[in-house]
Short mmCIF file of C-alpha atoms in Angstrom, two decimals:
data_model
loop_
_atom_site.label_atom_id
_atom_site.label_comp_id
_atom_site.label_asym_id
_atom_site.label_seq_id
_atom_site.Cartn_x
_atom_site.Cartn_y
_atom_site.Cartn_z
CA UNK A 1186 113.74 101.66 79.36
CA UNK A 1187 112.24 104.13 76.81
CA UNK A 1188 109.05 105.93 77.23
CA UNK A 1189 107.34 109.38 76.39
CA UNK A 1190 107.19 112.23 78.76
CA UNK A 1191 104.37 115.04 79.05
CA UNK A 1192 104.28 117.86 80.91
CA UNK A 1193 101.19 120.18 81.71
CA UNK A 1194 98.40 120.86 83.79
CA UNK A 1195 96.63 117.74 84.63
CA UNK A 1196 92.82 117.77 85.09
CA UNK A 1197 90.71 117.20 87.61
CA UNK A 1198 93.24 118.26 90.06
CA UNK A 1199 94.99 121.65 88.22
CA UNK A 1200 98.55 121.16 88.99
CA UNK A 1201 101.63 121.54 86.64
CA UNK A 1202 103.25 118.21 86.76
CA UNK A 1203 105.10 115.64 85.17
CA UNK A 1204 104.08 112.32 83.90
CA UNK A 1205 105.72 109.42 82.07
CA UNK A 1206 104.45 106.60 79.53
CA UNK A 1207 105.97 103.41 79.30
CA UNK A 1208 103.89 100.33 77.82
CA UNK A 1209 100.57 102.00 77.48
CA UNK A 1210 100.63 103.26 81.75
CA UNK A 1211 101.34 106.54 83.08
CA UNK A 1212 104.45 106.46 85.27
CA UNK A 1213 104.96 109.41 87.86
CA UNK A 1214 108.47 108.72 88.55
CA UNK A 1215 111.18 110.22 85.78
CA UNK A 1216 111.82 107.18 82.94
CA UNK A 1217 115.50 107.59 81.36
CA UNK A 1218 115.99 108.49 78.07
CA UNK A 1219 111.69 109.43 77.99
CA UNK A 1220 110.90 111.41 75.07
CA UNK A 1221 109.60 114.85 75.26
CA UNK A 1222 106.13 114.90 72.89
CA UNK A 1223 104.27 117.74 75.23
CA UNK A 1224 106.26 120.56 77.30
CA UNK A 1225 102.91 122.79 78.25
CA UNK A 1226 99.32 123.00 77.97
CA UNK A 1227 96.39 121.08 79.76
CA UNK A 1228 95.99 117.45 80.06
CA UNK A 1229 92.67 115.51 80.66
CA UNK A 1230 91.75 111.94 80.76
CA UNK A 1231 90.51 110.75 77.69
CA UNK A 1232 86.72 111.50 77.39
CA UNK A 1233 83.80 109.31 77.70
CA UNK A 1234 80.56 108.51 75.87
CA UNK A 1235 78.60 107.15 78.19
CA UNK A 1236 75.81 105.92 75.88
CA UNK A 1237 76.56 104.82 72.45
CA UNK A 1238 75.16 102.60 69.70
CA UNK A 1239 78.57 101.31 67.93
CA UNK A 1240 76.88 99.14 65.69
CA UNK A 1241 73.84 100.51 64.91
CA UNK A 1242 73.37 103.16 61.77
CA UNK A 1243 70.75 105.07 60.63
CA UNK A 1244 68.88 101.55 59.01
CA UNK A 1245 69.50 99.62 61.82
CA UNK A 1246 72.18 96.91 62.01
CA UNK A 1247 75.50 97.46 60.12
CA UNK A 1248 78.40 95.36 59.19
CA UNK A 1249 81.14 95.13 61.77
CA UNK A 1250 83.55 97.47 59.07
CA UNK A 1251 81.02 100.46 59.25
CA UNK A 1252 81.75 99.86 63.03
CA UNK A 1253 84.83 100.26 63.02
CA UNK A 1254 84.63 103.68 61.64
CA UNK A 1255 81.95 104.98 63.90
CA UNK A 1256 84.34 103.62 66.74
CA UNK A 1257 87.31 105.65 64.56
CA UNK A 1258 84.89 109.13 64.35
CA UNK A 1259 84.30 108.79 67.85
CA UNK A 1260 87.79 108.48 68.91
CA UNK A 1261 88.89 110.97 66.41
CA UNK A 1262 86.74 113.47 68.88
CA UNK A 1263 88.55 112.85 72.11
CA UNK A 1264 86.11 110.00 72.97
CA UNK A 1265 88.45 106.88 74.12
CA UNK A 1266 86.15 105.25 76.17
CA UNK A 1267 82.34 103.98 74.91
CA UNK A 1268 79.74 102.51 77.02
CA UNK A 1269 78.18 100.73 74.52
CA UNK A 1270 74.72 101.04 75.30
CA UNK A 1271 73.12 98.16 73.74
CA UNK A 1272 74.32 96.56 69.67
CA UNK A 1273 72.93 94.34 67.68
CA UNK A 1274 76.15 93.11 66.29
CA UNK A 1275 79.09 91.75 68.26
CA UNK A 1276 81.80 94.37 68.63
CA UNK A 1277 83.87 92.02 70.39
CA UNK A 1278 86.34 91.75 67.62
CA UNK A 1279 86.74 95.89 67.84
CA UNK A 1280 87.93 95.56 71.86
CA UNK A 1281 90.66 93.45 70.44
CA UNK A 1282 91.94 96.62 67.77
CA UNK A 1283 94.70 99.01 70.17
CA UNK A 1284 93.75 101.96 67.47
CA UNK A 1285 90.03 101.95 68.41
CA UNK A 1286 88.55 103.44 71.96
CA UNK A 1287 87.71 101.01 74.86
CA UNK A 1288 84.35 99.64 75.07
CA UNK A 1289 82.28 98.99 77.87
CA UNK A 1290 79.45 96.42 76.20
CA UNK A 1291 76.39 96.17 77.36
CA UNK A 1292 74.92 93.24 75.42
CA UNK A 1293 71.45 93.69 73.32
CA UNK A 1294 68.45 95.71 74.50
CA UNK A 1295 66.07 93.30 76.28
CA UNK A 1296 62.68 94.27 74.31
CA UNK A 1297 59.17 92.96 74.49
CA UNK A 1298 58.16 92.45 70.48
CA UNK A 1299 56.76 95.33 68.68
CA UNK A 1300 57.90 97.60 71.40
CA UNK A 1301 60.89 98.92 70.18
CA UNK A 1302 63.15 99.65 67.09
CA UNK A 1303 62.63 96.71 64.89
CA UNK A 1304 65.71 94.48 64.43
CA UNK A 1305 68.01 96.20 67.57
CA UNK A 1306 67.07 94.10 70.31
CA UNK A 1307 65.80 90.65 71.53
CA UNK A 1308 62.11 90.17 71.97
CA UNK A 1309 61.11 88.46 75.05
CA UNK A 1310 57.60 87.43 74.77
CA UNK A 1311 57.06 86.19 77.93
CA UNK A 1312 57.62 89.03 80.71
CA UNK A 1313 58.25 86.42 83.51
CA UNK A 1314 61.48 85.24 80.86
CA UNK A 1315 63.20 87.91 81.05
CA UNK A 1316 65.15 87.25 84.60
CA UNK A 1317 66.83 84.67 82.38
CA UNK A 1318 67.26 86.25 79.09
CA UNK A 1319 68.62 88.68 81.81
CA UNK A 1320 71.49 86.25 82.76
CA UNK A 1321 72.29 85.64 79.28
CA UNK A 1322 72.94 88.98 78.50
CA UNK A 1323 75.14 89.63 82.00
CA UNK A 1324 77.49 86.55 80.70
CA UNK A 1325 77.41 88.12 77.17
CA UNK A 1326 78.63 91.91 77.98
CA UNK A 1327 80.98 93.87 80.07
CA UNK A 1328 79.30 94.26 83.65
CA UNK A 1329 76.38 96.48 81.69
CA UNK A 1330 72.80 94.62 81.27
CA UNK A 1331 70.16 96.92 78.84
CA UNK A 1332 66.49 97.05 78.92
CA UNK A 1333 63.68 98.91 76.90
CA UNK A 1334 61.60 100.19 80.17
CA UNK A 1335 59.20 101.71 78.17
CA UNK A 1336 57.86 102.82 74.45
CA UNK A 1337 55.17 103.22 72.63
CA UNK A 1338 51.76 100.93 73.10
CA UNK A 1339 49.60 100.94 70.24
CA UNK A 1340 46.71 99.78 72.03
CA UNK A 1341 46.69 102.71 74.39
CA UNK A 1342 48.55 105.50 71.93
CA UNK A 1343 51.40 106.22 74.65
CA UNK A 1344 54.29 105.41 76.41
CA UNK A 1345 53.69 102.33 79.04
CA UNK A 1346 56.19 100.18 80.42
CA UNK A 1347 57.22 97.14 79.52
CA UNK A 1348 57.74 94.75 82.14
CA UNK A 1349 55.67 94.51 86.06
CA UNK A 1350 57.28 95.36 88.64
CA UNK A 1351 57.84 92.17 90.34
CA UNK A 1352 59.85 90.92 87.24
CA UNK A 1353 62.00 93.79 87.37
CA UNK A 1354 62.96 92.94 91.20
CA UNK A 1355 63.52 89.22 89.97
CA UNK A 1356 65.96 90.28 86.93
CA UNK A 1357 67.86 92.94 87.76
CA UNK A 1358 68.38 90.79 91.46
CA UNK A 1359 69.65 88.27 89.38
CA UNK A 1360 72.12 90.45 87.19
CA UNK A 1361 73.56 92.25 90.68
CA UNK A 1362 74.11 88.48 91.69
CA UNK A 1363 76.37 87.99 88.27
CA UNK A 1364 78.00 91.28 89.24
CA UNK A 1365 76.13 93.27 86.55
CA UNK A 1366 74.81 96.46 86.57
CA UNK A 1367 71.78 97.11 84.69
CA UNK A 1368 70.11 100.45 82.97
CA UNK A 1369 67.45 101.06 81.03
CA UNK A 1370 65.84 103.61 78.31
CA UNK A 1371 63.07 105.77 80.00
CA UNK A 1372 61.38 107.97 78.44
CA UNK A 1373 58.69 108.56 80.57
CA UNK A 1374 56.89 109.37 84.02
CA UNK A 1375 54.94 106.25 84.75
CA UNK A 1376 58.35 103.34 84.19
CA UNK A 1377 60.45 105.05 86.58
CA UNK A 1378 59.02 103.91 90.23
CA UNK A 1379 59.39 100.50 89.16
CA UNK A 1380 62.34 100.23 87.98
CA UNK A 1381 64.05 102.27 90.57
CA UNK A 1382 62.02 100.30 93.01
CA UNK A 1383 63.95 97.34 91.71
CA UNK A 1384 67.21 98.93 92.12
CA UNK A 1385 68.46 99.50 88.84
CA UNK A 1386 71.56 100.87 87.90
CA UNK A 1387 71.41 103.10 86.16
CA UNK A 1388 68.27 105.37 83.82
CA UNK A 1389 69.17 106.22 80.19
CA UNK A 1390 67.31 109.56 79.24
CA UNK A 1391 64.81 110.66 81.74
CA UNK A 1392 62.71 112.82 80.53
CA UNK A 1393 59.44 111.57 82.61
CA UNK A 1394 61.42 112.79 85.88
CA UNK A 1395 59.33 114.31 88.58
CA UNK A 1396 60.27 115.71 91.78
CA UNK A 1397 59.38 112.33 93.11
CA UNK A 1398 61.68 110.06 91.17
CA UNK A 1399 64.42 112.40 91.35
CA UNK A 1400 64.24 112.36 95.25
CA UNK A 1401 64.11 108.39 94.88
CA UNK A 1402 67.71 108.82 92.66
CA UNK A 1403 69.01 110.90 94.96
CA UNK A 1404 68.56 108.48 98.05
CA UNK A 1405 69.37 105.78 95.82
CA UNK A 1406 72.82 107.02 94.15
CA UNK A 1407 70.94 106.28 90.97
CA UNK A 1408 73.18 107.36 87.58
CA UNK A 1409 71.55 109.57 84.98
CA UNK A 1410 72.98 109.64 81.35
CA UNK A 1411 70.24 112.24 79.62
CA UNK A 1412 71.26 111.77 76.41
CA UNK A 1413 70.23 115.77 75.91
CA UNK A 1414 71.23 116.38 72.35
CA UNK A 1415 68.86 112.99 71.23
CA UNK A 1416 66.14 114.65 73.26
CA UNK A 1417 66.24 117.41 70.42
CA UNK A 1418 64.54 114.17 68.04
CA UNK A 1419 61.54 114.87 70.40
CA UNK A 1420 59.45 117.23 68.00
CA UNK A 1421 60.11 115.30 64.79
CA UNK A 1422 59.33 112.05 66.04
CA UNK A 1423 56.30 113.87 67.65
CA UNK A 1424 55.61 115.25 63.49
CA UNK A 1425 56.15 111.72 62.70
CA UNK A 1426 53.38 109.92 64.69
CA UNK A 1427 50.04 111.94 63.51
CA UNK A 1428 47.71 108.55 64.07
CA UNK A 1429 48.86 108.40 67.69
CA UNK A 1430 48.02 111.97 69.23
CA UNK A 1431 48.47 111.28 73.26
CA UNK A 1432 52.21 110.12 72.01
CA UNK A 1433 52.90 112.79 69.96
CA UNK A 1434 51.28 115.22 72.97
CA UNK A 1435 53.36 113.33 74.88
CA UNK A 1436 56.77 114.04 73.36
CA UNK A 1437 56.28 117.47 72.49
CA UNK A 1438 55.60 118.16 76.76
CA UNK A 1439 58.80 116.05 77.56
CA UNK A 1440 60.88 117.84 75.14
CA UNK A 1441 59.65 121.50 75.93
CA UNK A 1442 60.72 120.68 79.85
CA UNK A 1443 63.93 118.59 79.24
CA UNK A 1444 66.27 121.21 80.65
CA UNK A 1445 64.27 122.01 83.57
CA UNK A 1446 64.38 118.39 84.54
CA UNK A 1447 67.95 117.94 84.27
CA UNK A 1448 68.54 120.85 85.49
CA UNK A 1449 66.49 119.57 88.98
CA UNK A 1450 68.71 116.10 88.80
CA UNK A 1451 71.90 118.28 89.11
CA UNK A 1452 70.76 120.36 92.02
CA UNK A 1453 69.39 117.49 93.50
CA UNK A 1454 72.77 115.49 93.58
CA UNK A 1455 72.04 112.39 91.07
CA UNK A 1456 75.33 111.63 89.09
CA UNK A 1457 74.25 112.82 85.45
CA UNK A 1458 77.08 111.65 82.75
CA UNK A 1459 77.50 112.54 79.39
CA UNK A 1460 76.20 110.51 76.53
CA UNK A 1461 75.23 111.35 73.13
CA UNK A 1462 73.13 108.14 71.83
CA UNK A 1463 75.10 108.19 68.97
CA UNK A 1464 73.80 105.27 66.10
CA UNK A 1465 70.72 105.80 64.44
CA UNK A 1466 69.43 109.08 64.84
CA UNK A 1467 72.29 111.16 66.04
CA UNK A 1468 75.97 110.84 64.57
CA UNK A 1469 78.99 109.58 66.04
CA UNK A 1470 81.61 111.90 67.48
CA UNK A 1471 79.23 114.44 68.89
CA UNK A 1472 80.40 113.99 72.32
CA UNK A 1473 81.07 118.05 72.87
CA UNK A 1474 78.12 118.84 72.04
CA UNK A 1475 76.50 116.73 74.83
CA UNK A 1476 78.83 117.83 77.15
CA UNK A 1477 78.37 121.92 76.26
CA UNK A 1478 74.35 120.81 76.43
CA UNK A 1479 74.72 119.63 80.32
CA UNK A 1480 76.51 123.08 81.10
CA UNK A 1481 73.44 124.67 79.35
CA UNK A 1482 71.38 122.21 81.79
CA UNK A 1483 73.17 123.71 84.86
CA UNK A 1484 76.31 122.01 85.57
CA UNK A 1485 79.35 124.11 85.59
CA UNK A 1486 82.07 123.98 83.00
CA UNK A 1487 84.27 121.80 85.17
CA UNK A 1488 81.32 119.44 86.09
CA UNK A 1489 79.90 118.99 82.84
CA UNK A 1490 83.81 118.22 81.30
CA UNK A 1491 84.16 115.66 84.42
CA UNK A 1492 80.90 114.02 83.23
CA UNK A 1493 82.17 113.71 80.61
CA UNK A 1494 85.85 112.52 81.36
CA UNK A 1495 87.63 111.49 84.82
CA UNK A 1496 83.62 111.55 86.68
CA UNK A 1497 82.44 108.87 84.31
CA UNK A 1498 85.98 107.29 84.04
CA UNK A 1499 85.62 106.83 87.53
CA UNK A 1500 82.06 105.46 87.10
CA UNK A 1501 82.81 102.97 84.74
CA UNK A 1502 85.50 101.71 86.72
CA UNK A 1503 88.87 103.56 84.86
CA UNK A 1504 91.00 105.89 86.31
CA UNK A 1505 92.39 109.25 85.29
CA UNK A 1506 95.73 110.39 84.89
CA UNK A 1507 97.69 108.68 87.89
CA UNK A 1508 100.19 106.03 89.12
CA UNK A 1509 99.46 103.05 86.42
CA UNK A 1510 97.14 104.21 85.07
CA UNK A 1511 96.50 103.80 81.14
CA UNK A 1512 97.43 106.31 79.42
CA UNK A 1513 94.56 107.29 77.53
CA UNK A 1514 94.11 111.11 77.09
CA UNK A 1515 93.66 114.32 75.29
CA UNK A 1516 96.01 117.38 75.50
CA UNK A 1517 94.39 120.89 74.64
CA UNK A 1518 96.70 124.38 74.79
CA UNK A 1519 94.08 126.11 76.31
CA UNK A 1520 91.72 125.50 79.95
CA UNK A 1521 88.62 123.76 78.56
CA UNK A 1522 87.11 124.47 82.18
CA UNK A 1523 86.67 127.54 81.03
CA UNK A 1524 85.73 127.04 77.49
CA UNK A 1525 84.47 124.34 76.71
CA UNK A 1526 84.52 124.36 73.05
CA UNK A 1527 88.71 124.01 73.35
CA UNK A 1528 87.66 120.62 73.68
CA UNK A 1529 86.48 120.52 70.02
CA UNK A 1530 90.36 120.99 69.16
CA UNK A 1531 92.91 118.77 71.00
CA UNK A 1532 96.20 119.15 70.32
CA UNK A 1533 97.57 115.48 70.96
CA UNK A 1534 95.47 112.68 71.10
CA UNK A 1535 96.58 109.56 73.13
CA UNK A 1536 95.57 106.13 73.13
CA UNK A 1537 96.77 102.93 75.24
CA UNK A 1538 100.49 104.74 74.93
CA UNK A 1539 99.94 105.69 71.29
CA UNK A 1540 99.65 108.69 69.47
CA UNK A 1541 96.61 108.74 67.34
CA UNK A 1542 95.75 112.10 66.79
#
């Protein structure tokens, strides 16, 4: 039997030890004849993006090649796992490639029409449809259902939700019942007591937070993905929406407070994971950066890398660096718990067994 053998400090846990590869799994038990490829240094389960767009571009929709090299920049960056947050193109095709990172997809965004990005998602014009547009999309992805919870109205010239609260009980009842978990974009206050009345999953962004709702998280075990460095969009979209002033108001207020609020959602307990929103407005393989932004928020080093690695690997449903595990990780000569920018430079990246960078 042949294999490849590491050797380092292995994070979460901080101990020196010894681990083998054979056929894409981590052994812990010496393999014969394994070859030496790392004698030293820190090893950490490959990182996470929690909320990405592979699919989407800066137009909307692209072709499944330009995919495949947003999936490549993101890996290139340590990231080796995606929660695909919602595409408008089946990436199907890209789960099948071993040089590409594993992704967790979560369907299309559920939209009502004119209330979202034009072309991204599927409009459901009748509210009480969506339970069943819900199934659909549960059979169609990974475990992950997305909605829209809220955008823009242009009758009122604010945020407002997008679906009652007694169709959110109905759909996301019936997703849980397909043994799907759903999540949905929030951008502001008045979405969020629905929608975690109804027992979602799962809220992408968060900026409408009170003291309330993250009480209500708490209780619930309800995830948080903030998506900080998209937040940063907040003013120009704000710039961008003169003939809609409450909006724009609107924005700016959620954007000056942003850190505060995540900030309160890590002291209160809610797991917060790192995501970057990457397609459309923010660039792929800016994972780091999101990570470095939730230390900033008020997670320590260590809990903003774990949000961002073996925490949301453990989410998700993957494991970290053990018995069996795959061996999908990132090795780095110096402790990125206590700089987090080593992660920008990995010495040996890992995928499924394979050396990639």
């Amino acid at each position: 039997m042949t294999g490849l053998h590491l050797r380092g400090v292995v994070l979460p846990e901080g101990v020196q030890r010894d681990l083998w590869v054979v056929n894409g799994r981590i052994r812990e038990v010496p393999v014969p004849g394994a070859q030496t490829v790392v004698d030293g240094g820190y090893l950490v389960p490959g990182l996470v993006d929690a909320h990405c767009h592979v699919g989407i571009g800066p137009e909307g929709p692209v072709e499944l090649d330009v995919a495949v090299e947003q999936a490549i920049t993101d890996r290139d960056a340590g990231t080796l796992l995606i929660r695909d947050c919602g595409s408008p193109i089946d990436t199907r095709p890209l789960q099948e490639r071993l040089d590409l990172p594993r992704i967790v997809r979560a369907g299309r965004h559920l939209v009502r029409p004119k209330r979202y990005i034009r072309g991204l998602g599927i409009d459901v014009a009748d509210p009480a449809q969506l339970p069943a547009m819900v199934a659909e999309q549960a059979a169609y992805g990974d475990g992950w259902v997305k909605l829209v919870g809220d955008w823009i109205d242009r009758e009122t010239g604010d945020l407002s939700p997008l679906w009652p609260d007694e169709v959110l009980v109905e759909a996301i009842r019936v997703a849980h019942e397909a043994g799907a978990k759903v999540t949905a974009h929030v951008f502001s206050e008045e979405a969020l007591p629905g929608l975690l009345a109804a027992g979602i999953d799962c809220i992408e962004h968060g900026t409408g937070l009170t003291e309330d709702t993250i009480a209500e998280m708490a209780r619930r075990g309800t995830a948080l993905v903030p998506t900080l460095i998209n937040i940063e969009n907040f003013p120009s979209i704000a710039d961008s929406a003169s003939k809609f002033p409450r909006y724009a108001t609107h924005m700016r207020e959620l954007h000056a407070r942003v850190r505060q609020t995540v900030g309160m959602a890590i002291e209160a307990g809610i797991p917060v994971y790192a995501g970057t929103d990457a397609g459309g407005g923010i660039r792929h393989g800016r994972l780091i950066d999101e990570i470095v932004a939730l230390h900033e928020a008020g997670m320590t080093r260590e809990q903003a890398l774990g949000a961002g690695s073996w925490a949301a690997r453990e989410w998700l449903g993957w494991s970290g660096l053990g018995e069996g595990s795959p061996a999908d990780l990132l090795v780095f000569q110096a402790d990125p718990r206590k700089d987090l920018d080593v992660l920008r430079g990995p010495s040996m990246i890992m995928l499924r067994g394979r050396v990639v960078g």
